[in-house]
mmCIF file of C-alpha atoms and ligand atoms in Angstrom:
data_model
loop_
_atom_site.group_PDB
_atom_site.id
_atom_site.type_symbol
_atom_site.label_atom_id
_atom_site.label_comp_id
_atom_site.label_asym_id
_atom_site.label_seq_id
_atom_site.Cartn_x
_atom_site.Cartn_y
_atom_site.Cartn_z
ATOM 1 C CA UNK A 28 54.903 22.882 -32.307
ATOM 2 C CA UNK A 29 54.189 22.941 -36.061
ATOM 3 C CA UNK A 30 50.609 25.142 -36.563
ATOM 4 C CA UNK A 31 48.101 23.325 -36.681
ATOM 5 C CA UNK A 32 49.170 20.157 -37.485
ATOM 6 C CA UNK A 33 48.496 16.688 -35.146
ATOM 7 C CA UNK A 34 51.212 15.463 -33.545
ATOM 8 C CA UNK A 35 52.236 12.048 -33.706
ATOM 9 C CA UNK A 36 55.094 10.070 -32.231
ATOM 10 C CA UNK A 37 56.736 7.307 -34.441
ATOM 11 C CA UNK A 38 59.578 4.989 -33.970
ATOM 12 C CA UNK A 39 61.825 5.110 -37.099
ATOM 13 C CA UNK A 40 63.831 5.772 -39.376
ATOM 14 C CA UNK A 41 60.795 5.827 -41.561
ATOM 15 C CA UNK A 42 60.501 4.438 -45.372
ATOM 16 C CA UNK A 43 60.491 7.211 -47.875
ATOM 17 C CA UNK A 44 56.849 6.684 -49.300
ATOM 18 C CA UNK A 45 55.935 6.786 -45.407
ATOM 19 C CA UNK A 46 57.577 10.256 -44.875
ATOM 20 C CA UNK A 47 56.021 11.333 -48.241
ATOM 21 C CA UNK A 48 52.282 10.324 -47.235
ATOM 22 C CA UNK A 49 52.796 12.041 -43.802
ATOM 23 C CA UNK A 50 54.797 15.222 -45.247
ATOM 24 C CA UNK A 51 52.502 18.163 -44.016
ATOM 25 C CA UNK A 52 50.108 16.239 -43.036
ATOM 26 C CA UNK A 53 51.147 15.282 -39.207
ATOM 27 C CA UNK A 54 54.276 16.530 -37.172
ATOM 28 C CA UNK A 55 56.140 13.704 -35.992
ATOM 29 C CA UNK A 56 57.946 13.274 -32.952
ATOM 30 C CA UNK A 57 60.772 10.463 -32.338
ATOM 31 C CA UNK A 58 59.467 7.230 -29.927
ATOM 32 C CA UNK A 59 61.385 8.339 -26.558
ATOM 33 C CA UNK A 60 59.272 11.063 -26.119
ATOM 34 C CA UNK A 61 56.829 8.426 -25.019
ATOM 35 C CA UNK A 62 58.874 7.483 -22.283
ATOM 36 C CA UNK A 63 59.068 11.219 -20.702
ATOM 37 C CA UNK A 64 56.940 13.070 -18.439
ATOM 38 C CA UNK A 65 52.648 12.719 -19.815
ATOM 39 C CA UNK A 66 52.071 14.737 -22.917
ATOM 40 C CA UNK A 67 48.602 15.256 -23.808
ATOM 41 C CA UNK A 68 49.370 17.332 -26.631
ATOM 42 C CA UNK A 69 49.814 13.585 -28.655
ATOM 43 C CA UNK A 70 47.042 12.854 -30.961
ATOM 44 C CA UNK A 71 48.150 9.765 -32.515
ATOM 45 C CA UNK A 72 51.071 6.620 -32.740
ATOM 46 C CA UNK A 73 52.278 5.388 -36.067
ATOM 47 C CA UNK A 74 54.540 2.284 -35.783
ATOM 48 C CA UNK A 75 56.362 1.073 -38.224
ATOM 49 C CA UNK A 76 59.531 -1.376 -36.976
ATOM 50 C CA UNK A 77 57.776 -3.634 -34.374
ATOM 51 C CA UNK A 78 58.433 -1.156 -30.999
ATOM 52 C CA UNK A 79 56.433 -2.699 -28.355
ATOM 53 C CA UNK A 80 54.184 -0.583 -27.354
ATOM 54 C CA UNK A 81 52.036 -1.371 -24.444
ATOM 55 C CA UNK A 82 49.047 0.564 -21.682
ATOM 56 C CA UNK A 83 51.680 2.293 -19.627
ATOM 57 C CA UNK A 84 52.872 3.689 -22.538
ATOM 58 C CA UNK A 85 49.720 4.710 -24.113
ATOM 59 C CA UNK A 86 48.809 6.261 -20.438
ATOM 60 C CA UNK A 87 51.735 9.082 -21.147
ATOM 61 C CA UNK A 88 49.670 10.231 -24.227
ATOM 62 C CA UNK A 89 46.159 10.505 -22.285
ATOM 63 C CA UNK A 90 44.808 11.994 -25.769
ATOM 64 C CA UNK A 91 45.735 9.732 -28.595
ATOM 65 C CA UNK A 92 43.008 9.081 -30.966
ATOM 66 C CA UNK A 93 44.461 6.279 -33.022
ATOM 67 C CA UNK A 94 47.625 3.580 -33.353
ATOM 68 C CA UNK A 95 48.537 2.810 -36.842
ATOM 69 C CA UNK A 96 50.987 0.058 -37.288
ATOM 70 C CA UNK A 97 52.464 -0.556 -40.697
ATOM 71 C CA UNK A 98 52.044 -3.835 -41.049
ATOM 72 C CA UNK A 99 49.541 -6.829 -40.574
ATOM 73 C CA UNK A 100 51.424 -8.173 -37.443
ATOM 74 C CA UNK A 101 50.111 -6.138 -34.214
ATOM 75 C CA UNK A 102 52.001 -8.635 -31.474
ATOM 76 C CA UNK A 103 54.262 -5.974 -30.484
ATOM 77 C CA UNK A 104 51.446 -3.705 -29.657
ATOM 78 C CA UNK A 105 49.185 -4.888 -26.325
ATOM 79 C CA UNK A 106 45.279 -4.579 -28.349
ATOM 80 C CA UNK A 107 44.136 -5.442 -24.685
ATOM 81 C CA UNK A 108 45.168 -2.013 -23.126
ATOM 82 C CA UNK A 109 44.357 -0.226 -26.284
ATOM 83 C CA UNK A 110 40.941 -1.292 -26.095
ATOM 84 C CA UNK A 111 40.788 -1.404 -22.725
ATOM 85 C CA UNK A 112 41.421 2.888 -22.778
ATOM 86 C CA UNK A 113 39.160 2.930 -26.410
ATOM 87 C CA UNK A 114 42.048 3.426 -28.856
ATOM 88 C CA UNK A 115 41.369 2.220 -32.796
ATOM 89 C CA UNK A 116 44.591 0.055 -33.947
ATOM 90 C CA UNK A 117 44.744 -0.293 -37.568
ATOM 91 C CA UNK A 118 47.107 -2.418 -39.466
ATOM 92 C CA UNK A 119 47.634 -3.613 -42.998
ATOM 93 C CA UNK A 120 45.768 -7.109 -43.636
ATOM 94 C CA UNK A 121 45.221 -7.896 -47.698
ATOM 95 C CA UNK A 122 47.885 -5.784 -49.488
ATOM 96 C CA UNK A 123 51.099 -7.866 -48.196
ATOM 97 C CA UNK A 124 49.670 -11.142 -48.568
ATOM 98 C CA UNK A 125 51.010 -11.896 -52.225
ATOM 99 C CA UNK A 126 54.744 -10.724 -51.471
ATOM 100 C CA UNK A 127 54.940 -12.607 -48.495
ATOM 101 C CA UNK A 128 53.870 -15.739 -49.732
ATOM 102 C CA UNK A 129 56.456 -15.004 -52.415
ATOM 103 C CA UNK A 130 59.179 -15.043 -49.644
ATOM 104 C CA UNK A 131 57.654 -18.608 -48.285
ATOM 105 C CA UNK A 132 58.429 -19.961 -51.875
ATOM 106 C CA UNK A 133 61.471 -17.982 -51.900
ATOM 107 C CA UNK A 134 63.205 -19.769 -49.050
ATOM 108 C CA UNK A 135 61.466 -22.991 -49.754
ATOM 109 C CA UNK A 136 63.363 -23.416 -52.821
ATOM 110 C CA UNK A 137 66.100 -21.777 -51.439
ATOM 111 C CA UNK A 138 66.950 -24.065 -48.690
ATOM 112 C CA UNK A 139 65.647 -27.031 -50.657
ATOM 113 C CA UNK A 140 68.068 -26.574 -53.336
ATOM 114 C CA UNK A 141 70.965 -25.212 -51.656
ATOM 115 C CA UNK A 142 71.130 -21.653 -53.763
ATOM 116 C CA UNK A 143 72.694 -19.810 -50.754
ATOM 117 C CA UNK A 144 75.580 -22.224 -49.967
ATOM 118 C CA UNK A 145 75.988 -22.833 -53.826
ATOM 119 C CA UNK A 146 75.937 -18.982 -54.461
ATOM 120 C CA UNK A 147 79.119 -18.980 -51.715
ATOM 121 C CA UNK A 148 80.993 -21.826 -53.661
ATOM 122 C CA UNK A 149 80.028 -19.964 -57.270
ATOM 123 C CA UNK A 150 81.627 -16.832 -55.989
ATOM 124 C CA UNK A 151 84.386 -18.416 -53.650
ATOM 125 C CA UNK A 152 85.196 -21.923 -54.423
ATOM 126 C CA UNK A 153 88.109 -23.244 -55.849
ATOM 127 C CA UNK A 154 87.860 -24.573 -59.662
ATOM 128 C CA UNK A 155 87.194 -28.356 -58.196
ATOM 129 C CA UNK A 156 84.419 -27.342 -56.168
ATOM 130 C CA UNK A 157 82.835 -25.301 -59.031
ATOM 131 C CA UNK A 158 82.536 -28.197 -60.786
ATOM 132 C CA UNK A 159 79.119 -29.787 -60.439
ATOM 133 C CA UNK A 160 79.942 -33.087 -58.938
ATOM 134 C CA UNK A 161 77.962 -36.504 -58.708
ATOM 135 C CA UNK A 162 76.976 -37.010 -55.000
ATOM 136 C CA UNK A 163 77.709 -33.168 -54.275
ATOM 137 C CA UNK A 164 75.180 -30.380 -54.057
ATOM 138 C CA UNK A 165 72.083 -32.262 -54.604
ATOM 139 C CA UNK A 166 69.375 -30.852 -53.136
ATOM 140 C CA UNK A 167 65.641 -32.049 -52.469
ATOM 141 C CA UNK A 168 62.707 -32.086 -54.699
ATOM 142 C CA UNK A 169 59.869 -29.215 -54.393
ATOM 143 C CA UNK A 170 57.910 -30.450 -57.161
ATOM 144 C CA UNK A 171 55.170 -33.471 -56.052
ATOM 145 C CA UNK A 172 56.468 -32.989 -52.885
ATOM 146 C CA UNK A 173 54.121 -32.808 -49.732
ATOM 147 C CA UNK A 174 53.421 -29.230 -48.258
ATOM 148 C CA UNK A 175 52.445 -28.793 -44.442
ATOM 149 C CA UNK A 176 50.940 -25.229 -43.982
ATOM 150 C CA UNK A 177 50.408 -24.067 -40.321
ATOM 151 C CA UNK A 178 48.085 -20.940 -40.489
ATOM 152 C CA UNK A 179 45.407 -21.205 -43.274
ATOM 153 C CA UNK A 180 44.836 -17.541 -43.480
ATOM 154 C CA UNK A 181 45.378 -14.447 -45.548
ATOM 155 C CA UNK A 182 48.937 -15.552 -46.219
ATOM 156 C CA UNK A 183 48.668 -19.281 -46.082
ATOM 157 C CA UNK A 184 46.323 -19.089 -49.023
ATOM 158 C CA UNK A 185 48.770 -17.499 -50.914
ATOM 159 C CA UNK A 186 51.234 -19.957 -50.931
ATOM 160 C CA UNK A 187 48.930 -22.966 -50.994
ATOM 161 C CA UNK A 188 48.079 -21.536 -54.760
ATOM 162 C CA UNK A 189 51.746 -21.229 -55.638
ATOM 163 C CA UNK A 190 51.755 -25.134 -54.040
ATOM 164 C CA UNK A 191 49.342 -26.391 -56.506
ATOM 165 C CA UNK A 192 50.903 -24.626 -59.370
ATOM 166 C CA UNK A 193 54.256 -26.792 -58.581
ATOM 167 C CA UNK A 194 51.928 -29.579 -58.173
ATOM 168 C CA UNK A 195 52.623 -30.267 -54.368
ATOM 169 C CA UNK A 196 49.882 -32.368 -52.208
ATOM 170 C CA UNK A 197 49.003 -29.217 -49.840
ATOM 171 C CA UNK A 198 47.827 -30.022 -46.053
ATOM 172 C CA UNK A 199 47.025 -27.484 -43.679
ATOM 173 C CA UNK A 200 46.681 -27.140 -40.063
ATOM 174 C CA UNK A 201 44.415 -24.014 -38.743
ATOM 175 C CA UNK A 202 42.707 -23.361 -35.202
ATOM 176 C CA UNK A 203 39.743 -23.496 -36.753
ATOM 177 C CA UNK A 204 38.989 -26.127 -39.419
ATOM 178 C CA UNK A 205 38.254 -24.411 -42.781
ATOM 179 C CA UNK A 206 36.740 -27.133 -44.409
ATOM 180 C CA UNK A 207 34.381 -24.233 -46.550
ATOM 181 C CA UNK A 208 37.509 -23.855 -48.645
ATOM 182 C CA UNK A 209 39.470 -27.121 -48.318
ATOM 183 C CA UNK A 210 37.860 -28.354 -51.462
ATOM 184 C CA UNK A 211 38.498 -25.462 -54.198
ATOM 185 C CA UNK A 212 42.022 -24.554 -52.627
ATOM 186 C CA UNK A 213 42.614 -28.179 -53.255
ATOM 187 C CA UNK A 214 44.181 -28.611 -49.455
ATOM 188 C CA UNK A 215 43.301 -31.196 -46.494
ATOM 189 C CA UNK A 216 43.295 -30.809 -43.350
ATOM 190 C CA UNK A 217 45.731 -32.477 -40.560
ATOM 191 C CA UNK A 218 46.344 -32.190 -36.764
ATOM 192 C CA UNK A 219 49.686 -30.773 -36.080
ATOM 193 C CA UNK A 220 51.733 -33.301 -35.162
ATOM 194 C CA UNK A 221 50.499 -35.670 -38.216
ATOM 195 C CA UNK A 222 51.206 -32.841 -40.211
ATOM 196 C CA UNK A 223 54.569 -32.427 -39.225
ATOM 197 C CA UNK A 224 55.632 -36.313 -39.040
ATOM 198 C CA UNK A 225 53.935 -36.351 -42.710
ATOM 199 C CA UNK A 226 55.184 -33.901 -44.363
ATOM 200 C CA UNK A 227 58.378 -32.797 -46.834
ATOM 201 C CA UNK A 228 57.738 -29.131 -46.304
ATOM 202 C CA UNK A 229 56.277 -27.260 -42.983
ATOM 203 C CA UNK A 230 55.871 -23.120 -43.517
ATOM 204 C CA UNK A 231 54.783 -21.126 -40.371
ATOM 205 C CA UNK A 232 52.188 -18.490 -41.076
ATOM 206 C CA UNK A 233 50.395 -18.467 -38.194
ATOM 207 C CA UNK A 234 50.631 -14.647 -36.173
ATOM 208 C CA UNK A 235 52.270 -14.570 -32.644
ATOM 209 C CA UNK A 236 49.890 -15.139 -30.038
ATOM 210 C CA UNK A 237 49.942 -16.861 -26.690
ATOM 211 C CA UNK A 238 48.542 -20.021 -28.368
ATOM 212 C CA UNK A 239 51.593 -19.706 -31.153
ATOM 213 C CA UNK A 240 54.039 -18.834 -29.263
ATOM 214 C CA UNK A 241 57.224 -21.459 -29.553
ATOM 215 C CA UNK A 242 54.340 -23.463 -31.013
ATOM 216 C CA UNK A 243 57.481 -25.361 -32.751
ATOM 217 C CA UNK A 244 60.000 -26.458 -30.161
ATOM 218 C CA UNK A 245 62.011 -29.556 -29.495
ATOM 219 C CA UNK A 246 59.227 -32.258 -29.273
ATOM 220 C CA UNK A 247 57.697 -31.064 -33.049
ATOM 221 C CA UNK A 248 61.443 -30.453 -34.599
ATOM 222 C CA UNK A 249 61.791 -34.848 -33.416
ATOM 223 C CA UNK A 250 58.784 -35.146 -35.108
ATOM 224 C CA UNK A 251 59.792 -33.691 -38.310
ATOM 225 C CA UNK A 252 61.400 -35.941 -41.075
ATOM 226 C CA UNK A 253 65.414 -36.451 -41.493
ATOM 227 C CA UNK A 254 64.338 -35.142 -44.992
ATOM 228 C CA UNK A 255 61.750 -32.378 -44.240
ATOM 229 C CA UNK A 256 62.415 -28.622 -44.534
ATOM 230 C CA UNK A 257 61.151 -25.493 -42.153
ATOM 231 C CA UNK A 258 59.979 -22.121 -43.370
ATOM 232 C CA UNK A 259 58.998 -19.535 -40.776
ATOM 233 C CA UNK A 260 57.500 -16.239 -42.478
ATOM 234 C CA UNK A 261 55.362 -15.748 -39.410
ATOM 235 C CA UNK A 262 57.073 -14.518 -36.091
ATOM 236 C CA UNK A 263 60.969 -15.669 -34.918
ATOM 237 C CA UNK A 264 59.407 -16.553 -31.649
ATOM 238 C CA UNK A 265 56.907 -19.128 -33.090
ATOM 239 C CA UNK A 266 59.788 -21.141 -32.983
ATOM 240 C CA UNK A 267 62.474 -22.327 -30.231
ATOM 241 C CA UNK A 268 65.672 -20.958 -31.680
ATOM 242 C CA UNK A 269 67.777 -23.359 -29.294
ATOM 243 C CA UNK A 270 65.782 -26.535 -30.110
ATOM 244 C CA UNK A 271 66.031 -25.427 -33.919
ATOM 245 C CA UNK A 272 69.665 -25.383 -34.008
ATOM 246 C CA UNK A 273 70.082 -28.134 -32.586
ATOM 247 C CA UNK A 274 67.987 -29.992 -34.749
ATOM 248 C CA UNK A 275 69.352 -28.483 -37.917
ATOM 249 C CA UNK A 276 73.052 -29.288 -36.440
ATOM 250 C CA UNK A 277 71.771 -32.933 -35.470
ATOM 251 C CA UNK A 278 70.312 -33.126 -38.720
ATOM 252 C CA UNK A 279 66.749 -34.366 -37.141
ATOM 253 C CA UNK A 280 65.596 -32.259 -40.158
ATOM 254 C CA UNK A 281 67.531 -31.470 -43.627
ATOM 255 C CA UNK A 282 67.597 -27.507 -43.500
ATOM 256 C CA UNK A 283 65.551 -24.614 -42.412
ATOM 257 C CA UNK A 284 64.457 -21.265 -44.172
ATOM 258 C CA UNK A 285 63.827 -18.439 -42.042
ATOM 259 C CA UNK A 286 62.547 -14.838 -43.398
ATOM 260 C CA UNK A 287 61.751 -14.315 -39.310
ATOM 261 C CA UNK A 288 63.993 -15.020 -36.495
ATOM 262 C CA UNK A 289 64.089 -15.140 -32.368
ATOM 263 C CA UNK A 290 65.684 -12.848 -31.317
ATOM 264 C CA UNK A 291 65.704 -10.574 -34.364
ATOM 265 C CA UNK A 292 68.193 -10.295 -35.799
ATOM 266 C CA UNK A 293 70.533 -12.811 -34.499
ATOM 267 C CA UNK A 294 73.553 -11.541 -32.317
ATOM 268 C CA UNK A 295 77.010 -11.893 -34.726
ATOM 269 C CA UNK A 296 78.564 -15.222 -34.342
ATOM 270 C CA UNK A 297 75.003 -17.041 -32.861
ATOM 271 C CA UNK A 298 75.568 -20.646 -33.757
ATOM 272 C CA UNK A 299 72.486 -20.478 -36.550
ATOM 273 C CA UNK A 300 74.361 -18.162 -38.592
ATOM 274 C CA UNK A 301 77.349 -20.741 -38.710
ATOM 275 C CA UNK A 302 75.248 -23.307 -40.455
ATOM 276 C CA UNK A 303 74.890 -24.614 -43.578
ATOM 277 C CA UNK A 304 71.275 -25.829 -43.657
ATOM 278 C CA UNK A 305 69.795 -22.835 -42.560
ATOM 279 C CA UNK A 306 68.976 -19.896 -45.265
ATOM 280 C CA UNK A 307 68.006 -16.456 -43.471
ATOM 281 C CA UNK A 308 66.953 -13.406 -44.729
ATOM 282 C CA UNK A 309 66.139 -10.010 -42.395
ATOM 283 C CA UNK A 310 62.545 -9.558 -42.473
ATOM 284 C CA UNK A 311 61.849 -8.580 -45.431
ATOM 285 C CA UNK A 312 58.604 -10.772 -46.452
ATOM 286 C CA UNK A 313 56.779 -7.476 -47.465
ATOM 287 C CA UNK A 314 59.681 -5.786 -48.672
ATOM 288 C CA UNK A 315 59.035 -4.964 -52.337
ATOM 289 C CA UNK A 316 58.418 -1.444 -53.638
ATOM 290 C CA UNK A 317 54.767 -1.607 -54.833
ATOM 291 C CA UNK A 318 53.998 -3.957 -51.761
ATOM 292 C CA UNK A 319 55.558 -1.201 -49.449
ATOM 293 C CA UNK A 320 53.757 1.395 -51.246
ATOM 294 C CA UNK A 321 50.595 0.079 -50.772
ATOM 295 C CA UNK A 322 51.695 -0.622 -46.690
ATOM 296 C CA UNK A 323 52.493 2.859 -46.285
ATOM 297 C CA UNK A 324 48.878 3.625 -48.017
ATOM 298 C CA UNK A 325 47.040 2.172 -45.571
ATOM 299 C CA UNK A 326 48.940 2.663 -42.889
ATOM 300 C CA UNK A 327 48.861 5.856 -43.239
ATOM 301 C CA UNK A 328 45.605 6.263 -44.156
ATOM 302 C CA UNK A 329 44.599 4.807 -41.233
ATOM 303 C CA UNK A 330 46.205 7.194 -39.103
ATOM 304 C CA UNK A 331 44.595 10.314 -40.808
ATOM 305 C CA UNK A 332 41.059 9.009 -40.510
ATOM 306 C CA UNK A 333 41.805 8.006 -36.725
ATOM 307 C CA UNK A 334 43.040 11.740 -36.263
ATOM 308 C CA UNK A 335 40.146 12.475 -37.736
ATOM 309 C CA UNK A 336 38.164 10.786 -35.755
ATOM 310 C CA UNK A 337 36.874 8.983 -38.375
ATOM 311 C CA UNK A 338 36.519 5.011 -39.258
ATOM 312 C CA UNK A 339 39.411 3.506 -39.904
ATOM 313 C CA UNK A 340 39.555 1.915 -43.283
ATOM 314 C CA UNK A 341 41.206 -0.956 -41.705
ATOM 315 C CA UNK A 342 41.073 -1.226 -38.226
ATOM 316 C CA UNK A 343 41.591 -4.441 -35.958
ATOM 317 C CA UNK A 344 40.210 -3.479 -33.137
HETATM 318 C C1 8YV B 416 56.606 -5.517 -41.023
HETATM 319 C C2 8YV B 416 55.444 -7.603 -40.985
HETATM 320 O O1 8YV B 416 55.518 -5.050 -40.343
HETATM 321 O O2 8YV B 416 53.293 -6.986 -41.719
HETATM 322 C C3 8YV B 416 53.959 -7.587 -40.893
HETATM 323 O O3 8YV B 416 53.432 -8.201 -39.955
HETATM 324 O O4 8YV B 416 56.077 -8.339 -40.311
HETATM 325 C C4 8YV B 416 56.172 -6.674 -41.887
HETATM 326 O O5 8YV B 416 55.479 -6.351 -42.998
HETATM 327 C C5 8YV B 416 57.230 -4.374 -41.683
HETATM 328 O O6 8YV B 416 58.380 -4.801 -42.238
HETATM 329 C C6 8YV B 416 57.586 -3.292 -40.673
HETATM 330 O O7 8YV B 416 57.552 -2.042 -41.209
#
């Protein structure tokens, strides 16, 4: 045991500016020792890669004081049975919103105008196929197009702005109506399923909960247009993989993009990964230095104060 120092069990391998912030400051411990005998030498839990972490866990560390999750998602962690046994969970709302929406309009035009699969023929093709051809590689229009968000929050803000700037007519579905901001965001509200019959465009930002979960399966894909286009930045499991791929390889709807995926990531040779239509990228919505920087931050500074024993500066429950 390092002298004086709070010990904390983390899943990892940690980011760099995470293991700077906690150098000397906290002596980690790797994630299994949470599955051995009860330790109530633990003061704290710092996750970073989505470890579920639930009460009978959180029983073999009697003593915590805090959970810090890097991050803004918390699905993987159960806030009932940390509450339940008076634990602070803080995450990292505010400071990832800007990069994530960024990914959204990364894999909307992505998918929309083929870059992946025209990347592959750039760097592999044969001279013929390099050559831009009428009829081939045309892609679908972003600009004026129509914009379905699911999940006005935080997030969903963000890329309603970047909407507007490519002058798309932006339409939002939320569990709660937000009609005190409909009018300066410049975005209208629809029920889901007019939404997504209506719509060129549908992005997921919505977290995982009970309500969200596999909120888009076979009956909403149908309802999607032969034309329209899926981005999921939330969580994989908002979506039914199996219904998904067969709707992109049906072609009920003209391609997906997917930052997110269910499970995550996909096994080698799953049948998503041998489509054209679909662009997917590993999770990395918040993944930009100064974005990460600013994740580690808080996260971390959420974990000293709870140590502590002081408010966290961003705590969710
Ligand atoms: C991950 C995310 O948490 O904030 C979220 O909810 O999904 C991501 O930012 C992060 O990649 C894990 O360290």
């Amino acid at each position: 045991m390092l002298q004086n120092l709070p010990r904390v069990i983390s899943d990892g391998p940690l980011s760099p500016a995470v293991s700077m912030l906690l150098k000397g400051q906290v002596e980690l411990l790797p994630w299994e020792q949470l599955f051995g005998n009860k330790d109530e030498t633990i003061s704290g839990i710092y996750t970073f890669g989505h470890p579920l972490l639930d009460g009978k866990l959180m029983d073999n560390v009697p003593n915590i004081k805090v959970i810090s999750n890097h991050g803004v998602g918390v699905d993987h962690i159960s806030l009932m049975d940390a509450k339940a046994r008076g634990i602070p969970v803080g995450n990292t709302p505010g400071v990832l919103d800007g990069a994530t929406a960024d990914m959204g309009f990364c894999l909307l035009m992505a998918a929309a105008r083929r870059l992946v699969e025209g990347d592959r023929i750039a760097r592999f093709g044969t001279d013929q196929s390099i050559k831009p051809r009428t009829g081939a590689f045309l892609g679908r229009e972003i600009h004026g197009a129509s914009l379905g968000i699911i999940g006005l929050g935080r997030i969903g803000l963000q890329v309603a702005r970047r909407a507007a700037a490519f002058d798309m007519q932006i339409c939002y579905f939320n569990r709660k109506r937000r009609t005190d901001i409909e009018a300066s965001i410049g975005v209208s509200y629809k029920p889901l399923h007019e939404l997504l019959a209506t719509c060129d465009y549908v992005m997921l930002c919505v977290p995982l909960t009970d309500e969200t979960t596999r909120l888009i399966g076979a009956d909403e894909l149908r309802l999607m247009r032969p034309t329209a286009t899926l981005i999921n930045i939330a969580r994989g499991a908002v979506v039914d993989t199996d219904a998904l791929t067969l709707a992109l390889t049906e072609n009920w709807i003209y391609a997906a993009g997917l930052d997110v995926t269910d499970p995550e990531p996909l096994p080698k040779g799953h049948p998503l990964l041998k489509l054209d239509n679909v662009v997917i990228a590993p999770h990395i919505g918040s993944a930009t230095v100064q974005t990460r920087q600013k994740m580690a931050e808080l996260s971390v500074q959420n974990l000293l104060a709870g140590l502590a024993g002081a408010e966290l500066p961003s705590r969710i429950i």
